[in-house]
Amino acid sequence: ADLVVGDLQTGNFNVGWELGLRHLLRPGQTLLIRPDGTIPPFDLNALRHVGYKQDEQGVSDSAAIEAWAALAPFLASVDESKSDSPVDAVMEVEQWGKVRRREARDANWERLRGQLTLAREVGDADLMLEVLAGAQDVGPEHLHLLRAEAGVGLVRLGRYAEARELLREVVAGDPEVTRPEAHVYYALSFYRPKDAGVNDYDAAEKVLRRVLVKAPFQPELHALLGAVAKRRLRLRTTPEEREGDLRMALQFYRQGYERDLNAYYEGINVIAVAVALHVRYGDAEAGRSARELVPAVRVAATLATRAHPNDFWAAATLAECALHERLLGVGEPDVHAAYKAAGALRPPGGDLDSTLSQLDLLRLL
């Protein structure tokens, strides 16, 4: 491309890697954009940036229009004869990278993938399946990719049985887990349904453990394994089986939380499971661990609510902190008031269901 626009909004490592390739392979123009008030990585700070306004609701229409207006002068003055590559600035480039596609562009494949992407974005599961049904004339590798993308989209829309059929073939053909997202969503298709049984949770655990070994840096793996164990214990019939799932959940939630102490979701689940082990099974060490963690999780959730006052999950975490402090005999926080404050944010029904599910689990135990 004569011009590449790179958005540094999330500080995504992949974006930095792609910018590095761009600067190394081509001398053309590169323009960086980022939300106002953010600080770019040191190596990119000296390059051209255009800022845009963003708040907790995202980028408003008026902010988007302002940003495009700020981009316009750069877009109008693109000159492929000029180079703004940092590589070109400090090195004598004897030859820029010469690359070409291994195969000619497949217009039919690109059309189908574009249609599938749009169907996913508008949340139309039937349309995704329709696009997939018309994709029989593409090669096996491309069909594999389409099935994986459609399967992920169907899981997000709650069409678990159909997603499972699509993703089963993808996962079976990917023993080295080169597409970890497909494996993770395959696991979700087992344990997300409300009628999931113990065998379904076992199948999900098996898939996620394989991902943990083959692609250990996939996000939220530990939290997902903790969630599988926590949901499965509801179906257990003996106290011993429930305790086993509780201890598995504690192990995985703790491993996830110790990687990032700002991750209050994993933190509050560590506390919830530890409190259950303490209250129901008399595990004094779990109780001590929960008492130590409550202040840290409360601080992380409080900072999140200050940054984003409408963050329901942070508010719900603070409510659960109050509940566990009561159960542990730490002070006398007003639990009802804390939950009422979270509910006042009017979260989506699915978020409320998740919070109620946690309360139901604690009551069961």
Short mmCIF file of C-alpha atoms in Angstrom, two decimals:
data_model
loop_
_atom_site.label_atom_id
_atom_site.label_comp_id
_atom_site.label_asym_id
_atom_site.label_seq_id
_atom_site.Cartn_x
_atom_site.Cartn_y
_atom_site.Cartn_z
CA ALA A 1 0.00 0.00 0.00
CA ASP A 2 1.13 3.57 -0.65
CA LEU A 3 -0.18 4.54 2.78
CA VAL A 4 -0.68 2.46 5.92
CA VAL A 5 -2.74 3.76 8.84
CA GLY A 6 -1.95 2.05 12.14
CA ASP A 7 -4.20 2.43 15.21
CA LEU A 8 -2.29 2.21 18.51
CA GLN A 9 -5.43 2.23 20.66
CA THR A 10 -4.76 -0.98 22.59
CA GLY A 11 -0.97 -1.14 22.50
CA ASN A 12 -1.41 -4.46 20.70
CA PHE A 13 1.89 -6.33 20.22
CA ASN A 14 0.70 -7.65 16.84
CA VAL A 15 0.23 -4.10 15.55
CA GLY A 16 3.77 -3.19 16.55
CA TRP A 17 5.13 -6.26 14.80
CA GLU A 18 3.15 -5.42 11.64
CA LEU A 19 4.41 -1.82 11.71
CA GLY A 20 7.95 -3.15 11.97
CA LEU A 21 7.42 -5.28 8.87
CA ARG A 22 5.98 -2.29 7.03
CA HIS A 23 8.96 -0.09 7.92
CA LEU A 24 11.40 -2.80 6.90
CA LEU A 25 9.79 -3.91 3.65
CA ARG A 26 8.53 -0.66 2.13
CA PRO A 27 9.76 2.96 2.05
CA GLY A 28 6.22 4.39 1.68
CA GLN A 29 4.16 6.51 4.02
CA THR A 30 2.89 5.32 7.42
CA LEU A 31 0.46 7.30 9.58
CA LEU A 32 -0.31 6.39 13.20
CA ILE A 33 -3.51 7.25 15.05
CA ARG A 34 -4.29 6.87 18.76
CA PRO A 35 -6.77 8.10 21.38
CA ASP A 36 -5.96 11.50 22.88
CA GLY A 37 -4.14 11.25 26.18
CA THR A 38 -2.41 7.94 25.45
CA ILE A 39 1.37 7.62 25.21
CA PRO A 40 2.74 5.60 22.29
CA PRO A 41 5.64 3.17 22.71
CA PHE A 42 9.03 4.90 22.81
CA ASP A 43 10.18 3.69 19.38
CA LEU A 44 7.02 5.02 17.72
CA ASN A 45 6.81 8.32 19.58
CA ALA A 46 8.79 10.30 17.00
CA LEU A 47 6.57 9.26 14.08
CA ARG A 48 3.50 11.10 12.80
CA HIS A 49 0.39 10.71 14.92
CA VAL A 50 -3.18 11.92 14.67
CA GLY A 51 -5.20 11.82 17.86
CA TYR A 52 -8.90 11.13 18.27
CA LYS A 53 -11.31 11.46 21.17
CA GLN A 54 -12.53 8.34 22.94
CA ASP A 55 -14.36 7.75 26.23
CA GLU A 56 -15.79 4.69 27.99
CA GLN A 57 -18.60 4.54 25.40
CA GLY A 58 -16.09 4.46 22.53
CA VAL A 59 -15.68 6.95 19.67
CA SER A 60 -18.75 9.12 19.08
CA ASP A 61 -19.92 10.09 15.60
CA SER A 62 -18.73 13.67 16.06
CA ALA A 63 -15.33 12.47 17.31
CA ALA A 64 -15.02 10.17 14.28
CA ILE A 65 -15.78 13.07 11.93
CA GLU A 66 -13.17 15.23 13.69
CA ALA A 67 -10.61 12.45 13.36
CA TRP A 68 -11.26 12.02 9.63
CA ALA A 69 -10.89 15.78 9.19
CA ALA A 70 -7.50 15.60 10.93
CA LEU A 71 -6.46 12.70 8.69
CA ALA A 72 -7.52 14.44 5.48
CA PRO A 73 -4.35 16.55 4.95
CA PHE A 74 -2.15 13.48 5.28
CA LEU A 75 -4.34 11.40 2.96
CA ALA A 76 -4.28 14.17 0.36
CA SER A 77 -0.50 14.54 0.41
CA VAL A 78 0.58 10.92 0.07
CA ASP A 79 3.68 10.82 -2.09
CA GLU A 80 5.01 7.33 -2.73
CA SER A 81 8.34 8.81 -3.80
CA LYS A 82 8.92 9.95 -0.20
CA SER A 83 9.85 7.63 2.62
CA ASP A 84 9.07 8.02 6.30
CA SER A 85 10.41 4.62 7.31
CA PRO A 86 12.67 4.80 10.39
CA VAL A 87 14.81 2.13 8.70
CA ASP A 88 15.38 4.45 5.74
CA ALA A 89 16.28 7.29 8.11
CA VAL A 90 19.23 5.51 9.75
CA MET A 91 20.40 2.91 7.23
CA GLU A 92 21.46 2.73 3.62
CA VAL A 93 18.82 0.41 2.20
CA GLU A 94 20.43 -1.54 -0.63
CA GLN A 95 17.16 -3.19 -1.58
CA TRP A 96 13.71 -3.01 -0.04
CA GLY A 97 11.96 -6.29 0.62
CA LYS A 98 10.63 -7.97 -2.47
CA VAL A 99 7.62 -10.16 -1.70
CA ARG A 100 4.78 -11.58 -3.78
CA ARG A 101 1.84 -13.81 -3.12
CA ARG A 102 2.52 -17.52 -3.41
CA GLU A 103 -0.79 -17.86 -5.21
CA ALA A 104 -2.94 -15.58 -7.28
CA ARG A 105 -5.73 -13.78 -5.44
CA ASP A 106 -8.87 -15.90 -5.13
CA ALA A 107 -11.74 -13.49 -5.71
CA ASN A 108 -14.38 -16.11 -4.78
CA TRP A 109 -12.65 -16.87 -1.46
CA GLU A 110 -12.32 -13.19 -0.61
CA ARG A 111 -15.99 -12.62 -1.47
CA LEU A 112 -17.14 -15.49 0.74
CA ARG A 113 -14.98 -14.43 3.64
CA GLY A 114 -16.24 -10.86 3.34
CA GLN A 115 -19.85 -12.08 3.37
CA LEU A 116 -19.19 -14.27 6.40
CA THR A 117 -17.54 -11.40 8.26
CA LEU A 118 -20.54 -9.15 7.62
CA ALA A 119 -22.96 -11.90 8.71
CA ARG A 120 -21.01 -12.27 11.96
CA GLU A 121 -20.97 -8.52 12.55
CA VAL A 122 -24.74 -8.20 12.15
CA GLY A 123 -25.29 -11.26 14.37
CA ASP A 124 -27.21 -13.32 11.78
CA ALA A 125 -26.51 -17.00 12.45
CA ASP A 126 -28.72 -18.27 9.62
CA LEU A 127 -26.94 -16.02 7.15
CA MET A 128 -23.56 -17.34 8.31
CA LEU A 129 -24.74 -20.89 7.67
CA GLU A 130 -26.11 -19.84 4.27
CA VAL A 131 -22.73 -18.36 3.27
CA LEU A 132 -21.02 -21.53 4.44
CA ALA A 133 -23.41 -23.72 2.44
CA GLY A 134 -22.42 -21.84 -0.72
CA ALA A 135 -18.71 -22.31 -0.14
CA GLN A 136 -18.31 -25.85 -1.40
CA ASP A 137 -16.27 -24.78 -4.45
CA VAL A 138 -13.35 -23.39 -2.42
CA GLY A 139 -10.29 -25.42 -1.49
CA PRO A 140 -10.15 -27.53 1.67
CA GLU A 141 -7.89 -25.09 3.55
CA HIS A 142 -10.13 -22.13 2.82
CA LEU A 143 -13.23 -24.15 3.74
CA HIS A 144 -11.48 -25.06 7.00
CA LEU A 145 -10.97 -21.37 7.77
CA LEU A 146 -14.58 -20.49 6.94
CA ARG A 147 -15.88 -23.25 9.19
CA ALA A 148 -13.67 -22.00 12.03
CA GLU A 149 -14.87 -18.40 11.67
CA ALA A 150 -18.51 -19.43 11.38
CA GLY A 151 -18.18 -21.71 14.42
CA VAL A 152 -16.79 -18.90 16.55
CA GLY A 153 -19.60 -16.61 15.41
CA LEU A 154 -22.28 -19.21 16.22
CA VAL A 155 -20.93 -19.72 19.73
CA ARG A 156 -21.13 -15.97 20.35
CA LEU A 157 -24.78 -16.07 19.26
CA GLY A 158 -25.62 -19.05 21.48
CA ARG A 159 -26.06 -21.56 18.62
CA TYR A 160 -23.90 -24.10 20.42
CA ALA A 161 -24.91 -27.38 18.76
CA GLU A 162 -24.37 -26.05 15.23
CA ALA A 163 -21.09 -24.42 16.26
CA ARG A 164 -19.87 -27.68 17.78
CA GLU A 165 -20.41 -29.56 14.53
CA LEU A 166 -18.43 -26.98 12.56
CA LEU A 167 -15.60 -26.67 15.06
CA ARG A 168 -15.21 -30.41 15.72
CA GLU A 169 -13.68 -30.95 12.27
CA VAL A 170 -11.46 -27.86 12.63
CA VAL A 171 -10.12 -29.00 16.01
CA ALA A 172 -9.60 -32.60 14.85
CA GLY A 173 -7.53 -31.33 11.91
CA ASP A 174 -5.38 -29.06 14.08
CA PRO A 175 -3.57 -31.29 16.61
CA GLU A 176 -0.83 -28.71 17.20
CA VAL A 177 -3.38 -26.00 18.05
CA THR A 178 -2.23 -23.52 15.43
CA ARG A 179 -5.70 -21.93 15.64
CA PRO A 180 -6.22 -21.73 19.42
CA GLU A 181 -9.31 -19.51 19.20
CA ALA A 182 -11.19 -22.27 17.36
CA HIS A 183 -10.27 -24.76 20.10
CA VAL A 184 -11.35 -22.37 22.87
CA TYR A 185 -14.72 -21.75 21.23
CA TYR A 186 -15.13 -25.49 20.66
CA ALA A 187 -14.76 -25.91 24.42
CA LEU A 188 -17.27 -23.10 25.01
CA SER A 189 -19.78 -24.91 22.80
CA PHE A 190 -19.70 -27.78 25.32
CA TYR A 191 -19.98 -25.94 28.61
CA ARG A 192 -21.96 -22.79 27.78
CA PRO A 193 -25.37 -24.46 27.10
CA LYS A 194 -27.73 -24.36 30.09
CA ASP A 195 -28.38 -28.10 29.76
CA ALA A 196 -24.67 -29.03 29.75
CA GLY A 197 -23.94 -32.24 31.64
CA VAL A 198 -20.89 -33.59 33.43
CA ASN A 199 -19.68 -35.26 30.22
CA ASP A 200 -19.88 -31.92 28.41
CA TYR A 201 -17.82 -30.20 31.10
CA ASP A 202 -15.30 -33.04 30.97
CA ALA A 203 -15.02 -32.63 27.18
CA ALA A 204 -14.52 -28.87 27.53
CA GLU A 205 -11.82 -29.39 30.16
CA LYS A 206 -9.97 -31.84 27.91
CA VAL A 207 -9.96 -29.38 25.00
CA LEU A 208 -8.81 -26.44 27.16
CA ARG A 209 -6.03 -28.44 28.81
CA ARG A 210 -4.67 -29.27 25.36
CA VAL A 211 -4.67 -25.60 24.44
CA LEU A 212 -2.92 -24.81 27.73
CA VAL A 213 -0.09 -27.17 26.77
CA LYS A 214 0.16 -26.30 23.07
CA ALA A 215 -0.65 -22.56 23.14
CA PRO A 216 -0.17 -21.45 26.77
CA PHE A 217 -0.31 -17.71 26.07
CA GLN A 218 -3.88 -17.77 24.78
CA PRO A 219 -5.78 -15.23 26.94
CA GLU A 220 -8.07 -16.31 29.80
CA LEU A 221 -7.31 -20.03 29.55
CA HIS A 222 -6.91 -20.40 33.31
CA ALA A 223 -10.13 -18.49 33.97
CA LEU A 224 -12.00 -20.71 31.48
CA LEU A 225 -10.72 -23.90 33.13
CA GLY A 226 -11.74 -22.47 36.49
CA ALA A 227 -15.21 -21.71 35.13
CA VAL A 228 -15.60 -25.28 33.80
CA ALA A 229 -14.82 -26.76 37.22
CA LYS A 230 -17.06 -24.25 39.01
CA ARG A 231 -20.04 -24.97 36.76
CA ARG A 232 -19.54 -28.74 36.83
CA LEU A 233 -19.61 -28.99 40.62
CA ARG A 234 -23.31 -28.00 40.58
CA LEU A 235 -24.04 -31.40 39.04
CA ARG A 236 -21.92 -33.38 41.47
CA THR A 237 -23.80 -35.62 43.87
CA THR A 238 -21.26 -36.05 46.68
CA PRO A 239 -19.39 -33.53 48.86
CA GLU A 240 -16.09 -35.16 47.86
CA GLU A 241 -16.71 -34.61 44.14
CA ARG A 242 -17.72 -31.01 44.74
CA GLU A 243 -14.61 -30.38 46.79
CA GLY A 244 -12.46 -31.80 43.99
CA ASP A 245 -13.96 -29.37 41.47
CA LEU A 246 -13.62 -26.49 43.94
CA ARG A 247 -9.91 -27.20 44.35
CA MET A 248 -9.42 -27.44 40.60
CA ALA A 249 -11.22 -24.11 40.14
CA LEU A 250 -9.06 -22.54 42.86
CA GLN A 251 -5.88 -23.77 41.18
CA PHE A 252 -6.71 -22.34 37.76
CA TYR A 253 -8.25 -19.07 38.92
CA ARG A 254 -5.22 -18.47 41.13
CA GLN A 255 -2.79 -19.16 38.28
CA GLY A 256 -4.65 -16.68 36.08
CA TYR A 257 -4.83 -14.03 38.81
CA GLU A 258 -1.15 -14.28 39.73
CA ARG A 259 -0.25 -13.40 36.13
CA ASP A 260 -2.14 -10.10 36.41
CA LEU A 261 -3.14 -8.68 39.79
CA ASN A 262 -5.38 -6.13 38.02
CA ALA A 263 -7.56 -9.00 36.76
CA TYR A 264 -10.22 -8.65 39.43
CA TYR A 265 -12.47 -11.18 37.64
CA GLU A 266 -10.01 -13.99 38.33
CA GLY A 267 -9.28 -12.48 41.74
CA ILE A 268 -12.89 -12.47 42.94
CA ASN A 269 -13.28 -16.07 41.76
CA VAL A 270 -10.19 -17.09 43.73
CA ILE A 271 -11.81 -15.51 46.79
CA ALA A 272 -15.25 -17.06 46.15
CA VAL A 273 -13.84 -20.57 45.79
CA ALA A 274 -11.53 -20.13 48.80
CA VAL A 275 -14.43 -18.88 50.93
CA ALA A 276 -16.52 -21.89 49.88
CA LEU A 277 -13.71 -24.26 50.85
CA HIS A 278 -13.34 -22.45 54.18
CA VAL A 279 -17.03 -22.24 55.11
CA ARG A 280 -18.24 -25.57 53.70
CA TYR A 281 -15.17 -27.77 54.09
CA GLY A 282 -13.40 -26.17 57.05
CA ASP A 283 -10.23 -25.27 55.12
CA ALA A 284 -8.64 -22.65 57.38
CA GLU A 285 -5.75 -22.02 54.97
CA ALA A 286 -8.20 -21.18 52.17
CA GLY A 287 -9.92 -18.76 54.55
CA ARG A 288 -6.64 -17.02 55.35
CA SER A 289 -5.83 -16.77 51.64
CA ALA A 290 -9.24 -15.22 50.93
CA ARG A 291 -8.77 -12.62 53.70
CA GLU A 292 -5.40 -11.63 52.23
CA LEU A 293 -6.77 -11.25 48.70
CA VAL A 294 -9.96 -9.31 49.37
CA PRO A 295 -8.21 -5.92 49.84
CA ALA A 296 -6.16 -6.35 46.65
CA VAL A 297 -9.19 -7.26 44.55
CA ARG A 298 -11.19 -4.43 46.11
CA VAL A 299 -8.46 -1.93 45.16
CA ALA A 300 -8.31 -3.18 41.55
CA ALA A 301 -12.10 -3.05 41.17
CA THR A 302 -12.29 0.40 42.82
CA LEU A 303 -9.69 1.80 40.41
CA ALA A 304 -11.66 0.31 37.51
CA THR A 305 -14.89 1.97 38.67
CA ARG A 306 -13.12 5.31 39.00
CA ALA A 307 -11.83 5.04 35.44
CA HIS A 308 -15.15 3.73 34.10
CA PRO A 309 -18.06 4.54 36.47
CA ASN A 310 -20.51 2.45 34.40
CA ASP A 311 -18.39 -0.72 34.51
CA PHE A 312 -20.89 -3.28 35.84
CA TRP A 313 -18.33 -6.04 36.35
CA ALA A 314 -16.18 -3.81 38.55
CA ALA A 315 -19.24 -2.79 40.57
CA ALA A 316 -20.40 -6.41 40.86
CA THR A 317 -16.92 -7.38 42.03
CA LEU A 318 -17.10 -4.75 44.79
CA ALA A 319 -20.47 -6.16 45.82
CA GLU A 320 -19.06 -9.66 46.01
CA CYS A 321 -16.07 -8.36 47.99
CA ALA A 322 -18.58 -7.05 50.56
CA LEU A 323 -20.35 -10.43 50.61
CA HIS A 324 -17.12 -12.35 51.22
CA GLU A 325 -15.98 -9.93 53.89
CA ARG A 326 -19.23 -10.71 55.70
CA LEU A 327 -18.77 -14.46 55.28
CA LEU A 328 -15.19 -14.18 56.55
CA GLY A 329 -16.15 -11.92 59.47
CA VAL A 330 -14.10 -8.98 58.15
CA GLY A 331 -15.96 -5.80 59.17
CA GLU A 332 -19.64 -5.21 58.52
CA PRO A 333 -20.03 -3.94 54.93
CA ASP A 334 -23.54 -3.32 53.61
CA VAL A 335 -23.85 -6.17 51.11
CA HIS A 336 -27.35 -5.27 49.93
CA ALA A 337 -26.33 -1.67 49.21
CA ALA A 338 -23.30 -2.86 47.22
CA TYR A 339 -25.39 -5.16 45.03
CA LYS A 340 -28.04 -2.47 44.62
CA ALA A 341 -25.36 -0.03 43.37
CA ALA A 342 -24.22 -2.58 40.79
CA GLY A 343 -27.77 -3.31 39.65
CA ALA A 344 -28.47 0.41 39.28
CA LEU A 345 -26.07 0.41 36.31
CA ARG A 346 -28.74 -1.53 34.37
CA PRO A 347 -26.46 -4.20 32.88
CA PRO A 348 -27.55 -6.57 30.09
CA GLY A 349 -29.55 -9.59 31.16
CA GLY A 350 -26.68 -11.98 30.48
CA ASP A 351 -24.42 -10.07 32.85
CA LEU A 352 -27.06 -10.16 35.57
CA ASP A 353 -27.55 -13.90 35.00
CA SER A 354 -23.83 -14.48 35.52
CA THR A 355 -23.84 -12.53 38.79
CA LEU A 356 -26.95 -14.34 40.02
CA SER A 357 -25.37 -17.65 39.01
CA GLN A 358 -22.42 -16.93 41.31
CA LEU A 359 -24.81 -16.24 44.20
CA ASP A 360 -26.74 -19.44 43.46
CA LEU A 361 -23.50 -21.42 43.53
CA LEU A 362 -22.50 -19.97 46.89
CA ARG A 363 -25.95 -20.73 48.29
CA LEU A 364 -25.69 -24.33 46.98
CA LEU A 365 -22.38 -24.74 48.81
#
